[in-house]
Amino acid sequence: MEIGKYNELRINRSVDFGFYLADENGNEVLLPKRYITEDMHEGDMIKVFVYNDSENRPVATTEQPKAIVGDFAIMRVKAVNAVGAFLDWGLAAKDLLVPFREQRVRMLAGRSYIVHVYLDHESNRIAASAKLDKFLGNRPPRYYHRQKVEVLIVQRTELGYKVIVNNMHWGMVYQNETYTDVNVGERHTAFIKQVRDDGKIDVTLSKIEKIRVDDLTYRILKAMKDNDGTLPLNDKSTPEEIAHAFHCSKKDFKKALGQLYKLRLITLNDTHWTLTT
């Protein structure tokens, strides 16, 4: 049974205040009565999140926290006391502590911060840390070109956005390759551009070129059909106009137009593209 993670457990026995769930080794944990639904019966296997309550006893819940042990996430500070800051973890019965020693700057109630969720093996308690560097880059980055990854947006910089790649490494998404609104705390599917010799990772939020351009041709056709068969953009339109209309680069836009033209789906009429009839 893993503390701070999701577990598939069997409903072992019923008591007045809930169900006791058991793992394959017979270890039990309580699922309080308020989480029990009519479709749960003894012998069923159910997926629950297991954490420690205020008395450091394991307890199960069907609620989903904003992050499990090993994850990074953005969370809001609900309160600060002499022990540290308490985050809104997404669990009704439990907030997540960030001890003062794990804060990069003194956290303030009402503010949101990116943190890492970890299990303190000395106390066996789940806690969070805002000192992200010590949880990242602890193994060599072994990614290949165009590999699909998951990123968490951490910080906006002059170059673009600093991101966490697959919960393991720092990466960078460059501003000039971002065509949609991106906000700190969001998770996105991304693709590896390159891993530099110094270990730094360049990431793009755009799909690989062929898929990206194919998607764009469909969106251009739809936009033209919705606009009486015309497109008020052409090869001379500015990158800003194109990005505003289709959230893409001018390079991809021209490739998509070329693809549609070769298929004889569109023609150039003066300064506008039109659908062929």
PDB file of C-alpha atoms in Angstrom:
ATOM      1  CA  MET A   1       0.000   0.000   0.000  1.00  0.00           C
ATOM      2  CA  GLU A   2       1.561   3.275  -1.113  1.00  0.00           C
ATOM      3  CA  ILE A   3       1.027   6.365   1.031  1.00  0.00           C
ATOM      4  CA  GLY A   4       0.423   9.491  -1.028  1.00  0.00           C
ATOM      5  CA  LYS A   5      -0.611   7.610  -4.155  1.00  0.00           C
ATOM      6  CA  TYR A   6      -3.593   5.888  -5.713  1.00  0.00           C
ATOM      7  CA  ASN A   7      -4.083   2.243  -4.769  1.00  0.00           C
ATOM      8  CA  GLU A   8      -6.350  -0.522  -6.115  1.00  0.00           C
ATOM      9  CA  LEU A   9      -7.725  -2.120  -2.944  1.00  0.00           C
ATOM     10  CA  ARG A  10     -10.347  -4.713  -2.084  1.00  0.00           C
ATOM     11  CA  ILE A  11     -13.294  -3.916   0.175  1.00  0.00           C
ATOM     12  CA  ASN A  12     -12.466  -6.321   2.984  1.00  0.00           C
ATOM     13  CA  ARG A  13     -15.065  -5.688   5.662  1.00  0.00           C
ATOM     14  CA  SER A  14     -17.797  -3.278   6.688  1.00  0.00           C
ATOM     15  CA  VAL A  15     -18.036  -1.390   9.996  1.00  0.00           C
ATOM     16  CA  ASP A  16     -20.430   1.279  11.263  1.00  0.00           C
ATOM     17  CA  PHE A  17     -18.086   4.092  10.288  1.00  0.00           C
ATOM     18  CA  GLY A  18     -17.016   2.854   6.843  1.00  0.00           C
ATOM     19  CA  PHE A  19     -15.206   0.104   4.953  1.00  0.00           C
ATOM     20  CA  TYR A  20     -11.838  -1.405   5.670  1.00  0.00           C
ATOM     21  CA  LEU A  21      -9.923  -1.884   2.438  1.00  0.00           C
ATOM     22  CA  ALA A  22      -7.095  -4.371   2.067  1.00  0.00           C
ATOM     23  CA  ASP A  23      -4.128  -4.743  -0.261  1.00  0.00           C
ATOM     24  CA  GLU A  24      -2.814  -8.079  -1.548  1.00  0.00           C
ATOM     25  CA  ASN A  25      -0.734  -8.506   1.628  1.00  0.00           C
ATOM     26  CA  GLY A  26      -3.712  -8.041   3.930  1.00  0.00           C
ATOM     27  CA  ASN A  27      -2.771  -4.516   5.089  1.00  0.00           C
ATOM     28  CA  GLU A  28      -5.936  -2.563   5.866  1.00  0.00           C
ATOM     29  CA  VAL A  29      -6.919   1.089   5.615  1.00  0.00           C
ATOM     30  CA  LEU A  30     -10.216   2.779   6.486  1.00  0.00           C
ATOM     31  CA  LEU A  31     -12.471   4.332   3.846  1.00  0.00           C
ATOM     32  CA  PRO A  32     -14.750   6.622   5.922  1.00  0.00           C
ATOM     33  CA  LYS A  33     -18.493   6.237   5.524  1.00  0.00           C
ATOM     34  CA  ARG A  34     -18.949   9.597   3.765  1.00  0.00           C
ATOM     35  CA  TYR A  35     -17.099   8.239   0.692  1.00  0.00           C
ATOM     36  CA  ILE A  36     -19.158   5.058   0.375  1.00  0.00           C
ATOM     37  CA  THR A  37     -21.616   4.832  -2.522  1.00  0.00           C
ATOM     38  CA  GLU A  38     -24.450   2.394  -3.182  1.00  0.00           C
ATOM     39  CA  ASP A  39     -22.507   0.501  -5.842  1.00  0.00           C
ATOM     40  CA  MET A  40     -19.706  -0.470  -3.431  1.00  0.00           C
ATOM     41  CA  HIS A  41     -19.865  -3.984  -1.977  1.00  0.00           C
ATOM     42  CA  GLU A  42     -17.598  -6.277   0.016  1.00  0.00           C
ATOM     43  CA  GLY A  43     -15.128  -8.020  -2.270  1.00  0.00           C
ATOM     44  CA  ASP A  44     -15.115  -5.217  -4.865  1.00  0.00           C
ATOM     45  CA  MET A  45     -11.844  -3.678  -6.025  1.00  0.00           C
ATOM     46  CA  ILE A  46     -11.859   0.115  -5.911  1.00  0.00           C
ATOM     47  CA  LYS A  47      -9.326   2.841  -6.649  1.00  0.00           C
ATOM     48  CA  VAL A  48      -8.636   5.190  -3.725  1.00  0.00           C
ATOM     49  CA  PHE A  49      -6.065   7.750  -2.659  1.00  0.00           C
ATOM     50  CA  VAL A  50      -4.275   6.851   0.585  1.00  0.00           C
ATOM     51  CA  TYR A  51      -2.836   9.545   2.863  1.00  0.00           C
ATOM     52  CA  ASN A  52      -2.159  10.127   6.563  1.00  0.00           C
ATOM     53  CA  ASP A  53      -4.722  11.931   8.715  1.00  0.00           C
ATOM     54  CA  SER A  54      -3.916  14.525  11.386  1.00  0.00           C
ATOM     55  CA  GLU A  55      -2.893  11.736  13.785  1.00  0.00           C
ATOM     56  CA  ASN A  56      -0.596  10.208  11.124  1.00  0.00           C
ATOM     57  CA  ARG A  57      -2.873   7.220  10.556  1.00  0.00           C
ATOM     58  CA  PRO A  58      -3.395   5.953   6.988  1.00  0.00           C
ATOM     59  CA  VAL A  59      -6.850   6.735   5.617  1.00  0.00           C
ATOM     60  CA  ALA A  60      -8.415   6.308   2.174  1.00  0.00           C
ATOM     61  CA  THR A  61     -10.545   8.673   0.113  1.00  0.00           C
ATOM     62  CA  THR A  62     -12.255   8.634  -3.250  1.00  0.00           C
ATOM     63  CA  GLU A  63     -11.485  12.358  -3.622  1.00  0.00           C
ATOM     64  CA  GLN A  64      -8.723  13.303  -6.041  1.00  0.00           C
ATOM     65  CA  PRO A  65      -5.940  15.550  -4.720  1.00  0.00           C
ATOM     66  CA  LYS A  66      -4.354  18.152  -6.980  1.00  0.00           C
ATOM     67  CA  ALA A  67      -1.098  16.188  -6.893  1.00  0.00           C
ATOM     68  CA  ILE A  68       0.171  12.882  -5.545  1.00  0.00           C
ATOM     69  CA  VAL A  69       3.616  12.083  -4.126  1.00  0.00           C
ATOM     70  CA  GLY A  70       6.199  12.721  -6.837  1.00  0.00           C
ATOM     71  CA  ASP A  71       4.073  15.296  -8.665  1.00  0.00           C
ATOM     72  CA  PHE A  72       4.496  19.037  -9.146  1.00  0.00           C
ATOM     73  CA  ALA A  73       1.464  21.325  -9.114  1.00  0.00           C
ATOM     74  CA  ILE A  74       0.289  24.845  -8.414  1.00  0.00           C
ATOM     75  CA  MET A  75      -1.657  25.258  -5.157  1.00  0.00           C
ATOM     76  CA  ARG A  76      -3.097  28.143  -3.160  1.00  0.00           C
ATOM     77  CA  VAL A  77      -2.049  28.861   0.417  1.00  0.00           C
ATOM     78  CA  LYS A  78      -5.065  28.637   2.731  1.00  0.00           C
ATOM     79  CA  ALA A  79      -3.309  29.585   5.966  1.00  0.00           C
ATOM     80  CA  VAL A  80       0.091  30.184   7.544  1.00  0.00           C
ATOM     81  CA  ASN A  81       1.001  29.400  11.156  1.00  0.00           C
ATOM     82  CA  ALA A  82       4.084  28.740  13.269  1.00  0.00           C
ATOM     83  CA  VAL A  83       4.720  25.411  11.517  1.00  0.00           C
ATOM     84  CA  GLY A  84       4.521  26.554   7.903  1.00  0.00           C
ATOM     85  CA  ALA A  85       2.066  27.188   5.081  1.00  0.00           C
ATOM     86  CA  PHE A  86      -0.985  25.003   4.460  1.00  0.00           C
ATOM     87  CA  LEU A  87      -2.057  24.486   0.851  1.00  0.00           C
ATOM     88  CA  ASP A  88      -5.445  23.703  -0.654  1.00  0.00           C
ATOM     89  CA  TRP A  89      -4.669  20.149  -1.720  1.00  0.00           C
ATOM     90  CA  GLY A  90      -8.145  19.373  -3.040  1.00  0.00           C
ATOM     91  CA  LEU A  91      -9.048  17.115  -0.098  1.00  0.00           C
ATOM     92  CA  ALA A  92     -11.858  18.208   2.214  1.00  0.00           C
ATOM     93  CA  ALA A  93     -10.278  16.680   5.325  1.00  0.00           C
ATOM     94  CA  LYS A  94      -6.622  17.486   4.736  1.00  0.00           C
ATOM     95  CA  ASP A  95      -4.486  20.478   3.762  1.00  0.00           C
ATOM     96  CA  LEU A  96      -0.894  20.051   2.605  1.00  0.00           C
ATOM     97  CA  LEU A  97       1.921  21.465   4.728  1.00  0.00           C
ATOM     98  CA  VAL A  98       4.930  23.309   3.312  1.00  0.00           C
ATOM     99  CA  PRO A  99       7.382  23.571   6.241  1.00  0.00           C
ATOM    100  CA  PHE A 100       9.269  26.865   6.470  1.00  0.00           C
ATOM    101  CA  ARG A 101      12.512  25.080   5.588  1.00  0.00           C
ATOM    102  CA  GLU A 102      10.945  24.008   2.269  1.00  0.00           C
ATOM    103  CA  GLN A 103       9.894  27.531   1.227  1.00  0.00           C
ATOM    104  CA  ARG A 104      12.052  29.506  -1.216  1.00  0.00           C
ATOM    105  CA  VAL A 105      10.403  32.727  -0.052  1.00  0.00           C
ATOM    106  CA  ARG A 106       8.023  33.165   2.855  1.00  0.00           C
ATOM    107  CA  MET A 107       4.631  32.010   1.566  1.00  0.00           C
ATOM    108  CA  LEU A 108       1.587  34.225   1.986  1.00  0.00           C
ATOM    109  CA  ALA A 109      -2.055  33.237   2.478  1.00  0.00           C
ATOM    110  CA  GLY A 110      -4.087  33.660  -0.686  1.00  0.00           C
ATOM    111  CA  ARG A 111      -1.094  33.348  -3.019  1.00  0.00           C
ATOM    112  CA  SER A 112      -0.451  30.344  -5.265  1.00  0.00           C
ATOM    113  CA  TYR A 113       2.882  28.543  -5.682  1.00  0.00           C
ATOM    114  CA  ILE A 114       4.349  25.659  -7.675  1.00  0.00           C
ATOM    115  CA  VAL A 115       5.351  22.890  -5.257  1.00  0.00           C
ATOM    116  CA  HIS A 116       6.594  19.306  -5.262  1.00  0.00           C
ATOM    117  CA  VAL A 117       4.713  16.724  -3.189  1.00  0.00           C
ATOM    118  CA  TYR A 118       6.936  14.287  -1.308  1.00  0.00           C
ATOM    119  CA  LEU A 119       6.798  11.702   1.479  1.00  0.00           C
ATOM    120  CA  ASP A 120       8.970  12.553   4.471  1.00  0.00           C
ATOM    121  CA  HIS A 121      10.391   9.129   5.288  1.00  0.00           C
ATOM    122  CA  GLU A 122      11.427  10.142   8.811  1.00  0.00           C
ATOM    123  CA  SER A 123       7.928  11.152   9.896  1.00  0.00           C
ATOM    124  CA  ASN A 124       6.058   9.156   7.201  1.00  0.00           C
ATOM    125  CA  ARG A 125       4.024  12.309   6.514  1.00  0.00           C
ATOM    126  CA  ILE A 126       3.185  13.807   3.143  1.00  0.00           C
ATOM    127  CA  ALA A 127       4.457  17.362   2.681  1.00  0.00           C
ATOM    128  CA  ALA A 128       5.288  19.819  -0.091  1.00  0.00           C
ATOM    129  CA  SER A 129       8.351  21.810  -1.060  1.00  0.00           C
ATOM    130  CA  ALA A 130       8.793  24.952  -3.141  1.00  0.00           C
ATOM    131  CA  LYS A 131      12.516  24.202  -3.544  1.00  0.00           C
ATOM    132  CA  LEU A 132      12.016  22.541  -6.899  1.00  0.00           C
ATOM    133  CA  ASP A 133      15.637  22.237  -8.008  1.00  0.00           C
ATOM    134  CA  LYS A 134      16.469  19.421  -5.605  1.00  0.00           C
ATOM    135  CA  PHE A 135      13.742  17.232  -7.126  1.00  0.00           C
ATOM    136  CA  LEU A 136      14.721  17.829 -10.765  1.00  0.00           C
ATOM    137  CA  GLY A 137      17.633  16.790 -12.955  1.00  0.00           C
ATOM    138  CA  ASN A 138      18.662  13.923 -10.714  1.00  0.00           C
ATOM    139  CA  ARG A 139      19.017  11.583 -13.682  1.00  0.00           C
ATOM    140  CA  PRO A 140      20.395  12.241 -17.187  1.00  0.00           C
ATOM    141  CA  PRO A 141      17.794  13.504 -19.673  1.00  0.00           C
ATOM    142  CA  ARG A 142      17.260  10.689 -22.159  1.00  0.00           C
ATOM    143  CA  TYR A 143      14.770  12.089 -24.642  1.00  0.00           C
ATOM    144  CA  TYR A 144      14.655  11.808 -28.407  1.00  0.00           C
ATOM    145  CA  HIS A 145      13.691  14.374 -31.029  1.00  0.00           C
ATOM    146  CA  ARG A 146       9.905  14.847 -31.276  1.00  0.00           C
ATOM    147  CA  GLN A 147       9.251  12.663 -28.214  1.00  0.00           C
ATOM    148  CA  LYS A 148       5.849  13.363 -26.701  1.00  0.00           C
ATOM    149  CA  VAL A 149       6.075  14.601 -23.097  1.00  0.00           C
ATOM    150  CA  GLU A 150       3.950  16.315 -20.451  1.00  0.00           C
ATOM    151  CA  VAL A 151       5.019  19.719 -19.153  1.00  0.00           C
ATOM    152  CA  LEU A 152       3.978  21.972 -16.293  1.00  0.00           C
ATOM    153  CA  ILE A 153       4.316  25.719 -16.907  1.00  0.00           C
ATOM    154  CA  VAL A 154       6.343  27.112 -13.984  1.00  0.00           C
ATOM    155  CA  GLN A 155       7.622  30.591 -14.825  1.00  0.00           C
ATOM    156  CA  ARG A 156       7.530  33.188 -17.579  1.00  0.00           C
ATOM    157  CA  THR A 157      10.938  34.569 -18.582  1.00  0.00           C
ATOM    158  CA  GLU A 158      12.291  36.916 -21.248  1.00  0.00           C
ATOM    159  CA  LEU A 159      12.907  33.914 -23.517  1.00  0.00           C
ATOM    160  CA  GLY A 160       9.584  32.184 -22.966  1.00  0.00           C
ATOM    161  CA  TYR A 161       8.351  29.751 -20.351  1.00  0.00           C
ATOM    162  CA  LYS A 162      10.314  27.629 -17.925  1.00  0.00           C
ATOM    163  CA  VAL A 163       8.647  24.212 -17.659  1.00  0.00           C
ATOM    164  CA  ILE A 164       8.988  20.914 -15.820  1.00  0.00           C
ATOM    165  CA  VAL A 165       9.248  17.976 -18.237  1.00  0.00           C
ATOM    166  CA  ASN A 166       7.685  14.643 -17.204  1.00  0.00           C
ATOM    167  CA  ASN A 167       8.109  15.513 -13.497  1.00  0.00           C
ATOM    168  CA  MET A 168      11.873  15.011 -13.906  1.00  0.00           C
ATOM    169  CA  HIS A 169      13.702  17.835 -15.693  1.00  0.00           C
ATOM    170  CA  TRP A 170      13.694  21.549 -16.392  1.00  0.00           C
ATOM    171  CA  GLY A 171      12.862  22.610 -19.945  1.00  0.00           C
ATOM    172  CA  MET A 172      12.171  25.763 -21.949  1.00  0.00           C
ATOM    173  CA  VAL A 173       9.332  26.674 -24.305  1.00  0.00           C
ATOM    174  CA  TYR A 174      10.349  29.714 -26.363  1.00  0.00           C
ATOM    175  CA  GLN A 175       8.066  32.712 -26.670  1.00  0.00           C
ATOM    176  CA  ASN A 176       8.361  32.936 -30.465  1.00  0.00           C
ATOM    177  CA  GLU A 177       6.965  29.396 -30.766  1.00  0.00           C
ATOM    178  CA  THR A 178       3.937  29.993 -28.536  1.00  0.00           C
ATOM    179  CA  TYR A 179       0.765  30.880 -30.429  1.00  0.00           C
ATOM    180  CA  THR A 180      -1.836  30.369 -27.711  1.00  0.00           C
ATOM    181  CA  ASP A 181      -2.296  31.754 -24.209  1.00  0.00           C
ATOM    182  CA  VAL A 182      -0.120  29.939 -21.688  1.00  0.00           C
ATOM    183  CA  ASN A 183      -0.422  30.392 -17.926  1.00  0.00           C
ATOM    184  CA  VAL A 184       1.695  29.355 -14.954  1.00  0.00           C
ATOM    185  CA  GLY A 185       0.358  26.164 -13.384  1.00  0.00           C
ATOM    186  CA  GLU A 186      -1.109  24.732 -16.585  1.00  0.00           C
ATOM    187  CA  ARG A 187      -0.231  21.282 -17.865  1.00  0.00           C
ATOM    188  CA  HIS A 188       0.329  20.755 -21.578  1.00  0.00           C
ATOM    189  CA  THR A 189       1.283  17.993 -23.970  1.00  0.00           C
ATOM    190  CA  ALA A 190       4.550  18.975 -25.631  1.00  0.00           C
ATOM    191  CA  PHE A 191       7.311  17.615 -27.851  1.00  0.00           C
ATOM    192  CA  ILE A 192      11.081  17.504 -27.382  1.00  0.00           C
ATOM    193  CA  LYS A 193      12.993  19.702 -29.842  1.00  0.00           C
ATOM    194  CA  GLN A 194      16.473  18.936 -28.580  1.00  0.00           C
ATOM    195  CA  VAL A 195      18.569  18.090 -25.542  1.00  0.00           C
ATOM    196  CA  ARG A 196      21.617  20.350 -25.572  1.00  0.00           C
ATOM    197  CA  ASP A 197      25.131  19.228 -24.694  1.00  0.00           C
ATOM    198  CA  ASP A 198      24.817  20.999 -21.336  1.00  0.00           C
ATOM    199  CA  GLY A 199      21.658  19.009 -20.549  1.00  0.00           C
ATOM    200  CA  LYS A 200      19.209  21.865 -21.168  1.00  0.00           C
ATOM    201  CA  ILE A 201      16.010  20.788 -22.872  1.00  0.00           C
ATOM    202  CA  ASP A 202      14.155  22.734 -25.571  1.00  0.00           C
ATOM    203  CA  VAL A 203      10.469  21.882 -25.814  1.00  0.00           C
ATOM    204  CA  THR A 204       7.684  22.919 -28.166  1.00  0.00           C
ATOM    205  CA  LEU A 205       3.943  22.923 -27.563  1.00  0.00           C
ATOM    206  CA  SER A 206       3.355  22.463 -31.294  1.00  0.00           C
ATOM    207  CA  LYS A 207       2.764  19.035 -32.778  1.00  0.00           C
ATOM    208  CA  ILE A 208       5.297  17.535 -35.161  1.00  0.00           C
ATOM    209  CA  GLU A 209       5.222  19.329 -38.495  1.00  0.00           C
ATOM    210  CA  LYS A 210       3.151  16.954 -40.639  1.00  0.00           C
ATOM    211  CA  ILE A 211       0.399  16.517 -38.036  1.00  0.00           C
ATOM    212  CA  ARG A 212       0.527  20.237 -37.263  1.00  0.00           C
ATOM    213  CA  VAL A 213       0.126  21.297 -40.911  1.00  0.00           C
ATOM    214  CA  ASP A 214      -2.579  18.687 -41.576  1.00  0.00           C
ATOM    215  CA  ASP A 215      -4.567  20.022 -38.612  1.00  0.00           C
ATOM    216  CA  LEU A 216      -4.067  23.565 -39.867  1.00  0.00           C
ATOM    217  CA  THR A 217      -5.376  22.762 -43.371  1.00  0.00           C
ATOM    218  CA  TYR A 218      -8.589  21.463 -41.821  1.00  0.00           C
ATOM    219  CA  ARG A 219      -8.973  24.603 -39.697  1.00  0.00           C
ATOM    220  CA  ILE A 220      -8.344  26.864 -42.701  1.00  0.00           C
ATOM    221  CA  LEU A 221     -10.987  25.051 -44.757  1.00  0.00           C
ATOM    222  CA  LYS A 222     -13.490  25.310 -41.913  1.00  0.00           C
ATOM    223  CA  ALA A 223     -12.751  29.023 -41.475  1.00  0.00           C
ATOM    224  CA  MET A 224     -13.298  29.617 -45.204  1.00  0.00           C
ATOM    225  CA  LYS A 225     -16.604  27.727 -45.197  1.00  0.00           C
ATOM    226  CA  ASP A 226     -17.729  29.809 -42.222  1.00  0.00           C
ATOM    227  CA  ASN A 227     -16.713  32.988 -44.100  1.00  0.00           C
ATOM    228  CA  ASP A 228     -18.631  32.496 -47.368  1.00  0.00           C
ATOM    229  CA  GLY A 229     -15.776  30.609 -48.966  1.00  0.00           C
ATOM    230  CA  THR A 230     -13.082  33.250 -48.617  1.00  0.00           C
ATOM    231  CA  LEU A 231     -10.011  33.779 -46.468  1.00  0.00           C
ATOM    232  CA  PRO A 232      -9.031  37.409 -45.758  1.00  0.00           C
ATOM    233  CA  LEU A 233      -5.382  36.407 -45.348  1.00  0.00           C
ATOM    234  CA  ASN A 234      -2.642  35.669 -47.843  1.00  0.00           C
ATOM    235  CA  ASP A 235       1.119  35.201 -48.147  1.00  0.00           C
ATOM    236  CA  LYS A 236       1.648  38.911 -47.435  1.00  0.00           C
ATOM    237  CA  SER A 237      -0.307  38.888 -44.166  1.00  0.00           C
ATOM    238  CA  THR A 238       1.814  39.613 -41.107  1.00  0.00           C
ATOM    239  CA  PRO A 239       2.868  36.844 -38.701  1.00  0.00           C
ATOM    240  CA  GLU A 240       0.811  38.611 -36.017  1.00  0.00           C
ATOM    241  CA  GLU A 241      -2.362  38.522 -38.141  1.00  0.00           C
ATOM    242  CA  ILE A 242      -1.860  34.845 -38.900  1.00  0.00           C
ATOM    243  CA  ALA A 243      -1.077  33.932 -35.285  1.00  0.00           C
ATOM    244  CA  HIS A 244      -4.197  35.797 -34.124  1.00  0.00           C
ATOM    245  CA  ALA A 245      -6.412  33.971 -36.617  1.00  0.00           C
ATOM    246  CA  PHE A 246      -4.987  30.445 -36.483  1.00  0.00           C
ATOM    247  CA  HIS A 247      -2.513  30.286 -33.570  1.00  0.00           C
ATOM    248  CA  CYS A 248       0.276  29.170 -35.871  1.00  0.00           C
ATOM    249  CA  SER A 249       3.462  30.410 -37.496  1.00  0.00           C
ATOM    250  CA  LYS A 250       3.488  32.076 -40.915  1.00  0.00           C
ATOM    251  CA  LYS A 251       5.698  29.233 -42.145  1.00  0.00           C
ATOM    252  CA  ASP A 252       3.093  26.602 -41.271  1.00  0.00           C
ATOM    253  CA  PHE A 253       0.325  28.811 -42.679  1.00  0.00           C
ATOM    254  CA  LYS A 254       2.035  29.020 -46.074  1.00  0.00           C
ATOM    255  CA  LYS A 255       2.649  25.250 -46.087  1.00  0.00           C
ATOM    256  CA  ALA A 256      -1.009  24.577 -45.349  1.00  0.00           C
ATOM    257  CA  LEU A 257      -2.123  26.940 -48.136  1.00  0.00           C
ATOM    258  CA  GLY A 258       0.284  25.248 -50.538  1.00  0.00           C
ATOM    259  CA  GLN A 259      -1.111  21.856 -49.599  1.00  0.00           C
ATOM    260  CA  LEU A 260      -4.694  23.010 -50.196  1.00  0.00           C
ATOM    261  CA  TYR A 261      -3.716  24.643 -53.493  1.00  0.00           C
ATOM    262  CA  LYS A 262      -2.040  21.459 -54.775  1.00  0.00           C
ATOM    263  CA  LEU A 263      -5.210  19.555 -53.929  1.00  0.00           C
ATOM    264  CA  ARG A 264      -7.142  22.191 -55.930  1.00  0.00           C
ATOM    265  CA  LEU A 265      -9.360  22.956 -52.971  1.00  0.00           C
ATOM    266  CA  ILE A 266      -8.585  26.697 -53.019  1.00  0.00           C
ATOM    267  CA  THR A 267      -7.600  29.341 -55.566  1.00  0.00           C
ATOM    268  CA  LEU A 268      -6.036  32.790 -55.238  1.00  0.00           C
ATOM    269  CA  ASN A 269      -8.396  35.574 -56.265  1.00  0.00           C
ATOM    270  CA  ASP A 270      -6.726  39.004 -56.161  1.00  0.00           C
ATOM    271  CA  THR A 271      -5.581  39.266 -52.534  1.00  0.00           C
ATOM    272  CA  HIS A 272      -7.882  36.601 -51.098  1.00  0.00           C
ATOM    273  CA  TRP A 273      -7.958  32.842 -51.166  1.00  0.00           C
ATOM    274  CA  THR A 274     -11.302  31.306 -52.110  1.00  0.00           C
ATOM    275  CA  LEU A 275     -12.753  27.822 -52.092  1.00  0.00           C
ATOM    276  CA  THR A 276     -12.959  26.156 -55.477  1.00  0.00           C
ATOM    277  CA  THR A 277     -16.452  25.411 -56.662  1.00  0.00           C
TER     278      THR A 277
END
